[in-house]
Amino acid sequence: MPPKSTSDLDPRPFAAWGLGLERPLVIAGPCSAESEVQVLATARGIAATGLAQVFRAGVWKPRTRPGSFEGVGDLALPWLARVKEETGLRTMVEVATAAHVESALKAGVDMLWIGARTTPNPFSVQQLADALRGVDVPVFVKNPINPDLQLWIGALERLQRSGLTRLAAIHRGFSWFERTPFRNSPMWEFPIRLKATFPDLELIGDPSHISGNRSLIGGVAQQALDLGFSGLMIEVHADPGQARSDADQQLKPEEFERIVRGLIFRQAEPTPGMRDRLDELRELIDQLDEEIAQKMGARMELASRIGEHKRAHHVAIIQPERWEWIMERQLRLAPHLGLSEAFIREFMDAVHRESIRKQTTGEDGQEILQPAGSQGSGREGLDPQ
Ligand code: PEP
Ligand code: MN
């Protein structure tokens, strides 16, 4: 540290973590600690790059299906102590039970993380929070495996209630049914909403688990940094081809070095010179947002009138082809405006839902009953416009 391209970094230490670590925090290490030789070779390779402050390794591995490598357990803890002694890197492991916490702390591990399969279980998180009560150690909470912001927030709150203050969130993407190029869909809106809820919470990106594949790691890491993340956790293995877990996404130390040196670490806060221009652009955005809200209000007003008109004329048939026509028209416009098809679909679907709500609730917020004798699908008046 720091990488070549970080000369304009915000030099403030992560005061909240009390570790004197600088921004960006780079955590690197193998998915799993497999043997003493593998752990030490990987740690030496990482230390030689000078780009990481923390060495991660999974000691107890929570696997989705039984039968995969589940980690060597407590046996690996002395290997991590050697890493720290030899390289000066801090050490970090995943904990999922109170017994893991006890063993890790006893072995002098510096930092802990809670994995994506543990965060969603309030019983497990509470057990960890209880085990950590009165202990001053940095704890990083990975997002739950499924896209549920409340579970992520809930886990952080449970730890906070146990008196832990050195907390951070790790974004490792979400399991999602749609095919994407990623192993775990990034759904960046979740960490962004988390940050909006807790502005002081530091976010760490885990491009390895989002990507699932070496070739995507650099791009995802850059995206996290561009969104203001405070650091990265990257899986590095001395010999990825032989890795017993997550082999496709682990980087050799030299690949890790090349990728991290190629990243652009932006400043956390704008410098005074930038501020005027930013303010100006933000003002324009605020104006546009207001215009969008006003236009939406006007559009929904028209949708309500159509609803009234249909009810008055006992028009009972919903017209899906009308909605298809609207959607197609918007989709044709999208590429000319630089908007993605996925965005237009999501946006127009939300507009559709709100139109339906407007057409089916009266001024008083009550559901509008259909006039007696109207017939049809039971969704009379739901023509979106
Ligand atoms: C890991 O970090 O190796 C791991 C198991 O991650 P996650 O909990 O994000 O799947
Ligand atoms: Mn892994």
mmCIF file of C-alpha atoms and ligand atoms in Angstrom:
data_model
loop_
_atom_site.group_PDB
_atom_site.id
_atom_site.type_symbol
_atom_site.label_atom_id
_atom_site.label_comp_id
_atom_site.label_asym_id
_atom_site.label_seq_id
_atom_site.Cartn_x
_atom_site.Cartn_y
_atom_site.Cartn_z
ATOM 1 C CA MET A 1 0.000 0.000 0.000
ATOM 2 C CA PRO A 2 -0.646 2.344 -1.508
ATOM 3 C CA PRO A 3 -0.974 1.124 -5.094
ATOM 4 C CA LYS A 4 0.492 3.346 -7.769
ATOM 5 C CA SER A 5 -2.806 4.867 -8.757
ATOM 6 C CA THR A 6 -3.827 5.829 -5.226
ATOM 7 C CA SER A 7 -1.889 9.035 -4.813
ATOM 8 C CA ASP A 8 -5.132 10.988 -4.577
ATOM 9 C CA LEU A 9 -6.580 8.734 -1.883
ATOM 10 C CA ASP A 10 -8.278 10.059 1.141
ATOM 11 C CA PRO A 11 -5.554 9.377 3.697
ATOM 12 C CA ARG A 12 -7.877 9.308 6.682
ATOM 13 C CA PRO A 13 -7.517 6.115 8.591
ATOM 14 C CA PHE A 14 -10.534 3.977 9.243
ATOM 15 C CA ALA A 15 -10.917 5.578 12.612
ATOM 16 C CA ALA A 16 -14.020 3.582 13.347
ATOM 17 C CA TRP A 17 -12.095 0.347 13.063
ATOM 18 C CA GLY A 18 -9.242 1.562 15.197
ATOM 19 C CA LEU A 19 -6.744 -0.467 13.236
ATOM 20 C CA GLY A 20 -4.873 2.410 11.666
ATOM 21 C CA LEU A 21 -5.715 0.925 8.293
ATOM 22 C CA GLU A 22 -5.799 3.216 5.316
ATOM 23 C CA ARG A 23 -8.437 3.628 2.697
ATOM 24 C CA PRO A 24 -8.937 1.641 0.613
ATOM 25 C CA LEU A 25 -8.902 -1.434 2.783
ATOM 26 C CA VAL A 26 -7.706 -4.368 0.696
ATOM 27 C CA ILE A 27 -8.354 -7.828 2.106
ATOM 28 C CA ALA A 28 -6.847 -10.741 0.171
ATOM 29 C CA GLY A 29 -6.383 -14.437 0.725
ATOM 30 C CA PRO A 30 -7.600 -17.864 -0.223
ATOM 31 C CA CYS A 31 -11.209 -18.965 -0.131
ATOM 32 C CA SER A 32 -10.117 -21.748 2.237
ATOM 33 C CA ALA A 33 -7.063 -22.432 4.353
ATOM 34 C CA GLU A 34 -6.098 -25.872 2.993
ATOM 35 C CA SER A 35 -2.616 -26.561 4.306
ATOM 36 C CA GLU A 36 0.131 -24.685 6.084
ATOM 37 C CA VAL A 37 2.217 -24.637 2.906
ATOM 38 C CA GLN A 38 -0.650 -23.235 0.815
ATOM 39 C CA VAL A 39 -1.531 -20.587 3.435
ATOM 40 C CA LEU A 40 2.048 -19.386 3.863
ATOM 41 C CA ALA A 41 2.853 -19.404 0.133
ATOM 42 C CA THR A 42 -0.293 -17.383 -0.578
ATOM 43 C CA ALA A 43 0.373 -14.935 2.261
ATOM 44 C CA ARG A 44 3.981 -14.401 1.141
ATOM 45 C CA GLY A 45 2.811 -13.776 -2.427
ATOM 46 C CA ILE A 46 0.234 -11.248 -1.235
ATOM 47 C CA ALA A 47 2.632 -9.528 1.155
ATOM 48 C CA ALA A 48 5.178 -9.164 -1.664
ATOM 49 C CA THR A 49 2.713 -7.089 -3.695
ATOM 50 C CA GLY A 50 2.406 -4.582 -0.841
ATOM 51 C CA LEU A 51 -1.219 -4.079 -1.850
ATOM 52 C CA ALA A 52 -3.178 -5.714 0.964
ATOM 53 C CA GLN A 53 -3.459 -4.989 4.671
ATOM 54 C CA VAL A 54 -5.482 -8.000 5.691
ATOM 55 C CA PHE A 55 -5.127 -11.725 4.992
ATOM 56 C CA ARG A 56 -8.420 -13.633 4.761
ATOM 57 C CA ALA A 57 -8.900 -17.395 4.849
ATOM 58 C CA GLY A 58 -11.925 -19.588 5.370
ATOM 59 C CA VAL A 59 -11.237 -22.022 8.190
ATOM 60 C CA TRP A 60 -14.780 -23.338 8.695
ATOM 61 C CA LYS A 61 -16.457 -23.406 5.278
ATOM 62 C CA PRO A 62 -20.256 -23.225 5.080
ATOM 63 C CA ARG A 63 -21.078 -25.178 1.927
ATOM 64 C CA THR A 64 -24.471 -25.127 0.267
ATOM 65 C CA ARG A 65 -24.388 -28.912 -0.263
ATOM 66 C CA PRO A 66 -22.664 -31.494 1.920
ATOM 67 C CA GLY A 67 -19.745 -33.392 0.514
ATOM 68 C CA SER A 68 -17.702 -30.383 -0.632
ATOM 69 C CA PHE A 69 -14.581 -29.346 1.237
ATOM 70 C CA GLU A 70 -15.742 -27.925 4.556
ATOM 71 C CA GLY A 71 -12.469 -26.437 5.758
ATOM 72 C CA VAL A 72 -9.814 -27.849 8.065
ATOM 73 C CA GLY A 73 -11.189 -26.097 11.149
ATOM 74 C CA ASP A 74 -9.171 -25.096 14.215
ATOM 75 C CA LEU A 75 -6.085 -26.750 12.772
ATOM 76 C CA ALA A 76 -5.608 -23.733 10.478
ATOM 77 C CA LEU A 77 -5.554 -21.128 13.237
ATOM 78 C CA PRO A 78 -1.828 -21.504 14.080
ATOM 79 C CA TRP A 79 -1.056 -21.123 10.336
ATOM 80 C CA LEU A 80 -2.764 -17.733 10.414
ATOM 81 C CA ALA A 81 -0.764 -16.746 13.484
ATOM 82 C CA ARG A 82 2.379 -17.534 11.465
ATOM 83 C CA VAL A 83 1.136 -15.410 8.567
ATOM 84 C CA LYS A 84 0.732 -12.469 10.898
ATOM 85 C CA GLU A 85 4.102 -12.982 12.521
ATOM 86 C CA GLU A 86 5.982 -13.385 9.231
ATOM 87 C CA THR A 87 4.236 -10.872 6.985
ATOM 88 C CA GLY A 88 2.635 -8.382 9.355
ATOM 89 C CA LEU A 89 -0.696 -8.825 7.574
ATOM 90 C CA ARG A 90 -3.743 -8.765 9.860
ATOM 91 C CA THR A 91 -5.786 -11.936 9.765
ATOM 92 C CA MET A 92 -9.467 -12.437 9.206
ATOM 93 C CA VAL A 93 -11.708 -15.526 9.256
ATOM 94 C CA GLU A 94 -15.374 -16.344 8.793
ATOM 95 C CA VAL A 95 -17.324 -17.266 11.929
ATOM 96 C CA ALA A 96 -20.696 -18.957 11.986
ATOM 97 C CA THR A 97 -21.005 -20.244 15.563
ATOM 98 C CA ALA A 98 -20.084 -19.125 19.068
ATOM 99 C CA ALA A 99 -17.422 -21.863 19.142
ATOM 100 C CA HIS A 100 -15.800 -20.390 16.007
ATOM 101 C CA VAL A 101 -15.694 -16.967 17.672
ATOM 102 C CA GLU A 102 -14.077 -18.379 20.757
ATOM 103 C CA SER A 103 -11.418 -20.329 18.840
ATOM 104 C CA ALA A 104 -10.625 -17.449 16.460
ATOM 105 C CA LEU A 105 -10.227 -14.887 19.223
ATOM 106 C CA LYS A 106 -8.151 -17.241 21.335
ATOM 107 C CA ALA A 107 -5.838 -17.765 18.359
ATOM 108 C CA GLY A 108 -5.331 -14.003 17.960
ATOM 109 C CA VAL A 109 -7.279 -13.528 14.716
ATOM 110 C CA ASP A 110 -7.686 -9.754 14.183
ATOM 111 C CA MET A 111 -10.968 -9.456 12.335
ATOM 112 C CA LEU A 112 -14.048 -11.596 11.729
ATOM 113 C CA TRP A 113 -16.622 -11.846 9.003
ATOM 114 C CA ILE A 114 -20.091 -13.350 8.936
ATOM 115 C CA GLY A 115 -20.836 -15.255 5.733
ATOM 116 C CA ALA A 116 -23.737 -14.949 3.318
ATOM 117 C CA ARG A 117 -25.304 -18.190 4.538
ATOM 118 C CA THR A 118 -25.223 -17.086 8.186
ATOM 119 C CA THR A 119 -26.400 -13.459 7.895
ATOM 120 C CA PRO A 120 -29.961 -14.459 6.922
ATOM 121 C CA ASN A 121 -30.452 -16.586 10.054
ATOM 122 C CA PRO A 122 -31.388 -14.389 13.030
ATOM 123 C CA PHE A 123 -30.757 -17.248 15.488
ATOM 124 C CA SER A 124 -27.194 -17.735 14.259
ATOM 125 C CA VAL A 125 -26.499 -14.022 14.134
ATOM 126 C CA GLN A 126 -27.876 -13.560 17.655
ATOM 127 C CA GLN A 127 -25.705 -16.412 18.877
ATOM 128 C CA LEU A 128 -22.666 -14.683 17.349
ATOM 129 C CA ALA A 129 -23.714 -11.330 18.789
ATOM 130 C CA ASP A 130 -24.015 -12.912 22.252
ATOM 131 C CA ALA A 131 -20.609 -14.566 21.930
ATOM 132 C CA LEU A 132 -19.105 -11.218 20.920
ATOM 133 C CA ARG A 133 -20.685 -9.174 23.707
ATOM 134 C CA GLY A 134 -18.009 -7.110 25.413
ATOM 135 C CA VAL A 135 -15.372 -8.023 22.810
ATOM 136 C CA ASP A 136 -13.877 -5.169 20.813
ATOM 137 C CA VAL A 137 -13.123 -6.711 17.428
ATOM 138 C CA PRO A 138 -13.968 -5.532 13.890
ATOM 139 C CA VAL A 139 -16.792 -7.615 12.421
ATOM 140 C CA PHE A 140 -17.706 -7.513 8.741
ATOM 141 C CA VAL A 141 -21.166 -8.671 7.715
ATOM 142 C CA LYS A 142 -21.665 -10.133 4.263
ATOM 143 C CA ASN A 143 -25.029 -9.570 2.640
ATOM 144 C CA PRO A 144 -27.521 -12.428 2.955
ATOM 145 C CA ILE A 145 -27.421 -14.865 0.074
ATOM 146 C CA ASN A 146 -30.921 -13.762 -1.002
ATOM 147 C CA PRO A 147 -31.733 -10.138 -1.846
ATOM 148 C CA ASP A 148 -33.261 -9.011 1.445
ATOM 149 C CA LEU A 149 -32.026 -5.713 2.796
ATOM 150 C CA GLN A 150 -33.817 -6.056 6.136
ATOM 151 C CA LEU A 151 -31.911 -9.223 7.017
ATOM 152 C CA TRP A 152 -28.612 -7.480 6.268
ATOM 153 C CA ILE A 153 -29.613 -4.489 8.408
ATOM 154 C CA GLY A 154 -30.947 -6.791 11.116
ATOM 155 C CA ALA A 155 -27.642 -8.634 11.418
ATOM 156 C CA LEU A 156 -25.740 -5.350 11.779
ATOM 157 C CA GLU A 157 -28.238 -4.175 14.388
ATOM 158 C CA ARG A 158 -27.916 -7.367 16.440
ATOM 159 C CA LEU A 159 -24.134 -6.897 16.557
ATOM 160 C CA GLN A 160 -24.477 -3.234 17.381
ATOM 161 C CA ARG A 161 -26.819 -4.069 20.267
ATOM 162 C CA SER A 162 -24.118 -6.331 21.648
ATOM 163 C CA GLY A 163 -21.881 -3.285 21.921
ATOM 164 C CA LEU A 164 -19.807 -3.860 18.787
ATOM 165 C CA THR A 165 -18.867 -0.601 17.110
ATOM 166 C CA ARG A 166 -16.264 -1.613 14.550
ATOM 167 C CA LEU A 167 -18.688 -2.921 11.953
ATOM 168 C CA ALA A 168 -18.626 -2.944 8.172
ATOM 169 C CA ALA A 169 -20.673 -4.537 5.406
ATOM 170 C CA ILE A 170 -19.332 -6.745 2.628
ATOM 171 C CA HIS A 171 -21.238 -6.850 -0.644
ATOM 172 C CA ARG A 172 -20.846 -10.273 -2.292
ATOM 173 C CA GLY A 173 -23.882 -10.230 -4.598
ATOM 174 C CA PHE A 174 -27.121 -12.188 -4.411
ATOM 175 C CA SER A 175 -28.381 -15.550 -5.594
ATOM 176 C CA TRP A 176 -30.853 -14.805 -8.310
ATOM 177 C CA PHE A 177 -32.885 -16.999 -10.621
ATOM 178 C CA GLU A 178 -32.139 -15.072 -13.780
ATOM 179 C CA ARG A 179 -29.042 -15.914 -15.750
ATOM 180 C CA THR A 180 -26.454 -13.176 -15.529
ATOM 181 C CA PRO A 181 -22.743 -13.227 -16.367
ATOM 182 C CA PHE A 182 -22.124 -13.269 -12.620
ATOM 183 C CA ARG A 183 -22.159 -16.049 -10.077
ATOM 184 C CA ASN A 184 -24.037 -13.725 -7.752
ATOM 185 C CA SER A 185 -25.979 -10.831 -9.191
ATOM 186 C CA PRO A 186 -24.467 -7.564 -7.904
ATOM 187 C CA MET A 187 -27.807 -5.703 -7.510
ATOM 188 C CA TRP A 188 -25.868 -2.596 -6.527
ATOM 189 C CA GLU A 189 -29.053 -0.903 -5.319
ATOM 190 C CA PHE A 190 -28.909 -3.010 -2.125
ATOM 191 C CA PRO A 191 -25.538 -1.803 -0.804
ATOM 192 C CA ILE A 192 -26.430 1.702 -1.937
ATOM 193 C CA ARG A 193 -29.665 1.572 0.057
ATOM 194 C CA LEU A 194 -27.778 0.155 3.036
ATOM 195 C CA LYS A 195 -25.355 3.076 2.848
ATOM 196 C CA ALA A 196 -28.275 5.490 2.590
ATOM 197 C CA THR A 197 -29.660 3.981 5.818
ATOM 198 C CA PHE A 198 -26.292 4.033 7.636
ATOM 199 C CA PRO A 199 -24.175 6.771 6.024
ATOM 200 C CA ASP A 200 -21.184 6.057 8.279
ATOM 201 C CA LEU A 201 -21.080 2.337 7.586
ATOM 202 C CA GLU A 202 -18.108 1.312 5.445
ATOM 203 C CA LEU A 203 -18.873 -0.903 2.453
ATOM 204 C CA ILE A 204 -16.395 -3.471 1.179
ATOM 205 C CA GLY A 205 -16.835 -5.045 -2.254
ATOM 206 C CA ASP A 206 -16.243 -8.760 -2.776
ATOM 207 C CA PRO A 207 -15.755 -8.951 -6.549
ATOM 208 C CA SER A 208 -14.576 -12.576 -6.295
ATOM 209 C CA HIS A 209 -17.899 -13.962 -5.085
ATOM 210 C CA ILE A 210 -19.925 -11.616 -7.310
ATOM 211 C CA SER A 211 -17.930 -12.682 -10.394
ATOM 212 C CA GLY A 212 -17.397 -16.370 -9.729
ATOM 213 C CA ASN A 213 -14.862 -16.126 -12.498
ATOM 214 C CA ARG A 214 -11.409 -14.544 -12.665
ATOM 215 C CA SER A 215 -12.095 -12.617 -15.855
ATOM 216 C CA LEU A 216 -14.836 -10.438 -14.343
ATOM 217 C CA ILE A 217 -13.102 -9.482 -11.093
ATOM 218 C CA GLY A 218 -11.341 -6.304 -12.277
ATOM 219 C CA GLY A 219 -14.505 -4.789 -13.760
ATOM 220 C CA VAL A 220 -16.627 -5.536 -10.708
ATOM 221 C CA ALA A 221 -13.922 -4.224 -8.360
ATOM 222 C CA GLN A 222 -13.753 -0.961 -10.319
ATOM 223 C CA GLN A 223 -17.513 -0.619 -10.234
ATOM 224 C CA ALA A 224 -17.502 -1.010 -6.437
ATOM 225 C CA LEU A 225 -14.820 1.675 -6.107
ATOM 226 C CA ASP A 226 -16.697 3.988 -8.470
ATOM 227 C CA LEU A 227 -19.744 3.638 -6.219
ATOM 228 C CA GLY A 228 -17.703 4.853 -3.257
ATOM 229 C CA PHE A 229 -16.944 1.512 -1.576
ATOM 230 C CA SER A 230 -14.185 1.787 1.030
ATOM 231 C CA GLY A 231 -12.341 -1.372 0.134
ATOM 232 C CA LEU A 232 -12.238 -4.779 -1.476
ATOM 233 C CA MET A 233 -12.037 -8.393 -0.406
ATOM 234 C CA ILE A 234 -10.407 -10.498 -3.136
ATOM 235 C CA GLU A 235 -9.721 -14.234 -3.151
ATOM 236 C CA VAL A 236 -6.083 -15.056 -3.866
ATOM 237 C CA HIS A 237 -4.501 -18.514 -3.923
ATOM 238 C CA ALA A 238 -0.884 -19.512 -4.560
ATOM 239 C CA ASP A 239 -2.101 -22.178 -6.977
ATOM 240 C CA PRO A 240 -5.765 -21.541 -7.928
ATOM 241 C CA GLY A 241 -5.960 -24.620 -10.140
ATOM 242 C CA GLN A 242 -5.503 -26.808 -7.054
ATOM 243 C CA ALA A 243 -7.901 -24.850 -4.819
ATOM 244 C CA ARG A 244 -10.378 -27.020 -2.909
ATOM 245 C CA SER A 245 -13.133 -24.379 -3.065
ATOM 246 C CA ASP A 246 -13.976 -21.561 -5.508
ATOM 247 C CA ALA A 247 -11.126 -22.504 -7.857
ATOM 248 C CA ASP A 248 -12.524 -20.532 -10.826
ATOM 249 C CA GLN A 249 -12.536 -17.208 -9.049
ATOM 250 C CA GLN A 250 -9.241 -17.244 -7.167
ATOM 251 C CA LEU A 251 -6.328 -15.187 -8.475
ATOM 252 C CA LYS A 252 -2.620 -15.919 -8.326
ATOM 253 C CA PRO A 253 -0.814 -13.254 -6.284
ATOM 254 C CA GLU A 254 0.639 -11.759 -9.484
ATOM 255 C CA GLU A 255 -2.805 -11.565 -11.109
ATOM 256 C CA PHE A 256 -4.116 -9.919 -7.949
ATOM 257 C CA GLU A 257 -1.297 -7.396 -8.195
ATOM 258 C CA ARG A 258 -1.983 -6.629 -11.852
ATOM 259 C CA ILE A 259 -5.709 -6.144 -11.264
ATOM 260 C CA VAL A 260 -5.383 -4.001 -8.139
ATOM 261 C CA ARG A 261 -2.694 -1.806 -9.719
ATOM 262 C CA GLY A 262 -4.996 -1.233 -12.660
ATOM 263 C CA LEU A 263 -7.849 0.034 -10.496
ATOM 264 C CA ILE A 264 -8.626 3.691 -10.119
ATOM 265 C CA PHE A 265 -9.172 4.524 -6.469
ATOM 266 C CA ARG A 266 -11.274 7.628 -6.340
ATOM 267 C CA GLN A 267 -11.416 10.074 -3.506
ATOM 268 C CA ALA A 268 -14.119 9.499 -0.955
ATOM 269 C CA GLU A 269 -14.990 13.178 -0.801
ATOM 270 C CA PRO A 270 -14.802 15.754 -3.603
ATOM 271 C CA THR A 271 -11.998 18.322 -3.313
ATOM 272 C CA PRO A 272 -13.103 21.963 -2.967
ATOM 273 C CA GLY A 273 -12.391 22.652 -6.662
ATOM 274 C CA MET A 274 -14.704 19.889 -7.758
ATOM 275 C CA ARG A 275 -17.470 20.910 -5.456
ATOM 276 C CA ASP A 276 -18.897 23.838 -7.523
ATOM 277 C CA ARG A 277 -19.246 21.723 -10.612
ATOM 278 C CA LEU A 278 -20.758 18.872 -8.607
ATOM 279 C CA ASP A 279 -23.239 21.200 -6.923
ATOM 280 C CA GLU A 280 -24.238 22.568 -10.301
ATOM 281 C CA LEU A 281 -24.832 19.090 -11.742
ATOM 282 C CA ARG A 282 -26.654 17.931 -8.647
ATOM 283 C CA GLU A 283 -28.967 20.918 -8.839
ATOM 284 C CA LEU A 284 -29.818 19.951 -12.409
ATOM 285 C CA ILE A 285 -30.519 16.399 -11.306
ATOM 286 C CA ASP A 286 -32.774 17.635 -8.504
ATOM 287 C CA GLN A 287 -34.717 19.737 -10.988
ATOM 288 C CA LEU A 288 -35.109 16.803 -13.347
ATOM 289 C CA ASP A 289 -36.229 14.522 -10.512
ATOM 290 C CA GLU A 290 -38.883 17.054 -9.589
ATOM 291 C CA GLU A 291 -40.063 17.256 -13.197
ATOM 292 C CA ILE A 292 -40.219 13.463 -13.393
ATOM 293 C CA ALA A 293 -42.319 13.328 -10.197
ATOM 294 C CA GLN A 294 -44.670 16.009 -11.515
ATOM 295 C CA LYS A 295 -45.072 14.272 -14.854
ATOM 296 C CA MET A 296 -45.776 10.997 -13.064
ATOM 297 C CA GLY A 297 -48.436 12.709 -10.957
ATOM 298 C CA ALA A 298 -50.057 14.057 -14.137
ATOM 299 C CA ARG A 299 -49.885 10.668 -15.809
ATOM 300 C CA MET A 300 -51.538 8.923 -12.865
ATOM 301 C CA GLU A 301 -54.263 11.563 -12.824
ATOM 302 C CA LEU A 302 -55.088 10.625 -16.439
ATOM 303 C CA ALA A 303 -55.050 6.930 -15.537
ATOM 304 C CA SER A 304 -57.595 7.615 -12.754
ATOM 305 C CA ARG A 305 -59.865 9.428 -15.200
ATOM 306 C CA ILE A 306 -59.726 6.492 -17.593
ATOM 307 C CA GLY A 307 -60.648 4.241 -14.679
ATOM 308 C CA GLU A 308 -63.674 6.399 -13.883
ATOM 309 C CA HIS A 309 -64.720 6.490 -17.507
ATOM 310 C CA LYS A 310 -64.554 2.719 -17.807
ATOM 311 C CA ARG A 311 -66.522 2.201 -14.629
ATOM 312 C CA ALA A 312 -69.193 4.657 -15.786
ATOM 313 C CA HIS A 313 -69.563 2.745 -19.040
ATOM 314 C CA HIS A 314 -69.406 -0.680 -17.455
ATOM 315 C CA VAL A 315 -66.428 -1.513 -19.581
ATOM 316 C CA ALA A 316 -65.412 -4.816 -18.185
ATOM 317 C CA ILE A 317 -62.592 -5.992 -20.318
ATOM 318 C CA ILE A 318 -58.974 -5.383 -19.506
ATOM 319 C CA GLN A 319 -56.864 -4.669 -22.591
ATOM 320 C CA PRO A 320 -53.452 -6.279 -22.228
ATOM 321 C CA GLU A 321 -52.587 -5.435 -25.817
ATOM 322 C CA ARG A 322 -52.771 -1.751 -24.896
ATOM 323 C CA TRP A 323 -50.090 -2.308 -22.254
ATOM 324 C CA GLU A 324 -47.963 -4.305 -24.643
ATOM 325 C CA TRP A 325 -48.187 -1.485 -27.136
ATOM 326 C CA ILE A 326 -47.024 1.043 -24.526
ATOM 327 C CA MET A 327 -44.129 -1.154 -23.457
ATOM 328 C CA GLU A 328 -43.004 -1.810 -27.026
ATOM 329 C CA ARG A 329 -43.028 1.873 -27.795
ATOM 330 C CA GLN A 330 -40.870 2.644 -24.765
ATOM 331 C CA LEU A 331 -38.490 -0.186 -25.588
ATOM 332 C CA ARG A 332 -38.007 1.216 -29.092
ATOM 333 C CA LEU A 333 -37.109 4.575 -27.580
ATOM 334 C CA ALA A 334 -34.718 3.168 -24.981
ATOM 335 C CA PRO A 335 -31.595 2.629 -27.130
ATOM 336 C CA HIS A 336 -31.858 6.140 -28.557
ATOM 337 C CA LEU A 337 -31.780 7.499 -25.021
ATOM 338 C CA GLY A 338 -28.923 5.291 -23.837
ATOM 339 C CA LEU A 339 -31.238 3.350 -21.499
ATOM 340 C CA SER A 340 -31.133 -0.393 -21.038
ATOM 341 C CA GLU A 341 -34.051 -2.623 -21.883
ATOM 342 C CA ALA A 342 -34.022 -4.036 -18.331
ATOM 343 C CA PHE A 343 -34.335 -0.568 -16.831
ATOM 344 C CA ILE A 344 -37.219 0.420 -19.121
ATOM 345 C CA ARG A 345 -39.054 -2.803 -18.332
ATOM 346 C CA GLU A 346 -38.654 -2.366 -14.575
ATOM 347 C CA PHE A 347 -39.534 1.296 -14.713
ATOM 348 C CA MET A 348 -42.629 0.829 -16.867
ATOM 349 C CA ASP A 349 -43.768 -2.117 -14.760
ATOM 350 C CA ALA A 350 -43.609 0.103 -11.683
ATOM 351 C CA VAL A 351 -45.593 2.773 -13.534
ATOM 352 C CA HIS A 352 -48.146 0.131 -14.492
ATOM 353 C CA ARG A 353 -48.522 -1.034 -10.898
ATOM 354 C CA GLU A 354 -49.086 2.511 -9.688
ATOM 355 C CA SER A 355 -51.658 3.131 -12.460
ATOM 356 C CA ILE A 356 -53.556 0.050 -11.377
ATOM 357 C CA ARG A 357 -53.456 1.178 -7.771
ATOM 358 C CA LYS A 358 -54.809 4.600 -8.774
ATOM 359 C CA GLN A 359 -57.589 3.034 -10.821
ATOM 360 C CA THR A 360 -58.672 0.700 -8.061
ATOM 361 C CA THR A 361 -58.577 3.071 -5.079
ATOM 362 C CA GLY A 362 -60.760 6.105 -4.559
ATOM 363 C CA GLU A 363 -59.810 9.536 -3.190
ATOM 364 C CA ASP A 364 -60.293 8.148 0.321
ATOM 365 C CA GLY A 365 -57.749 5.382 -0.292
ATOM 366 C CA GLN A 366 -60.454 2.721 -0.177
ATOM 367 C CA GLU A 367 -60.751 0.093 -2.841
ATOM 368 C CA ILE A 368 -63.407 0.998 -5.406
ATOM 369 C CA LEU A 369 -66.182 -1.550 -5.673
ATOM 370 C CA GLN A 370 -67.377 -2.426 -9.123
ATOM 371 C CA PRO A 371 -70.944 -1.436 -9.994
ATOM 372 C CA ALA A 372 -73.427 -4.303 -9.713
ATOM 373 C CA GLY A 373 -73.953 -6.113 -12.975
ATOM 374 C CA SER A 374 -70.530 -5.369 -14.382
ATOM 375 C CA GLN A 375 -69.048 -8.508 -15.708
ATOM 376 C CA GLY A 376 -65.742 -9.801 -16.808
ATOM 377 C CA SER A 377 -62.448 -10.700 -15.271
ATOM 378 C CA GLY A 378 -63.028 -9.010 -11.956
ATOM 379 C CA ARG A 379 -60.272 -6.544 -12.821
ATOM 380 C CA GLU A 380 -62.567 -4.069 -14.522
ATOM 381 C CA GLY A 381 -61.140 -0.683 -15.199
ATOM 382 C CA LEU A 382 -57.550 -1.929 -14.986
ATOM 383 C CA ASP A 383 -56.639 -0.737 -18.412
ATOM 384 C CA PRO A 384 -53.411 1.058 -17.558
ATOM 385 C CA GLN A 385 -54.415 4.078 -19.548
HETATM 386 C C1 PEP B 1 -16.095 -16.913 1.313
HETATM 387 O O1 PEP B 1 -15.825 -15.745 1.563
HETATM 388 O O2 PEP B 1 -15.276 -17.754 0.933
HETATM 389 C C2 PEP B 1 -17.518 -17.317 1.377
HETATM 390 C C3 PEP B 1 -17.914 -18.531 1.733
HETATM 391 O O3 PEP B 1 -18.284 -16.316 0.994
HETATM 392 P P1 PEP B 1 -19.881 -16.097 0.993
HETATM 393 O O4 PEP B 1 -20.330 -16.227 2.406
HETATM 394 O O5 PEP B 1 -19.972 -14.700 0.468
HETATM 395 O O6 PEP B 1 -20.471 -17.111 0.046
HETATM 396 MN MN MN B 2 -14.972 -18.411 -1.456
#
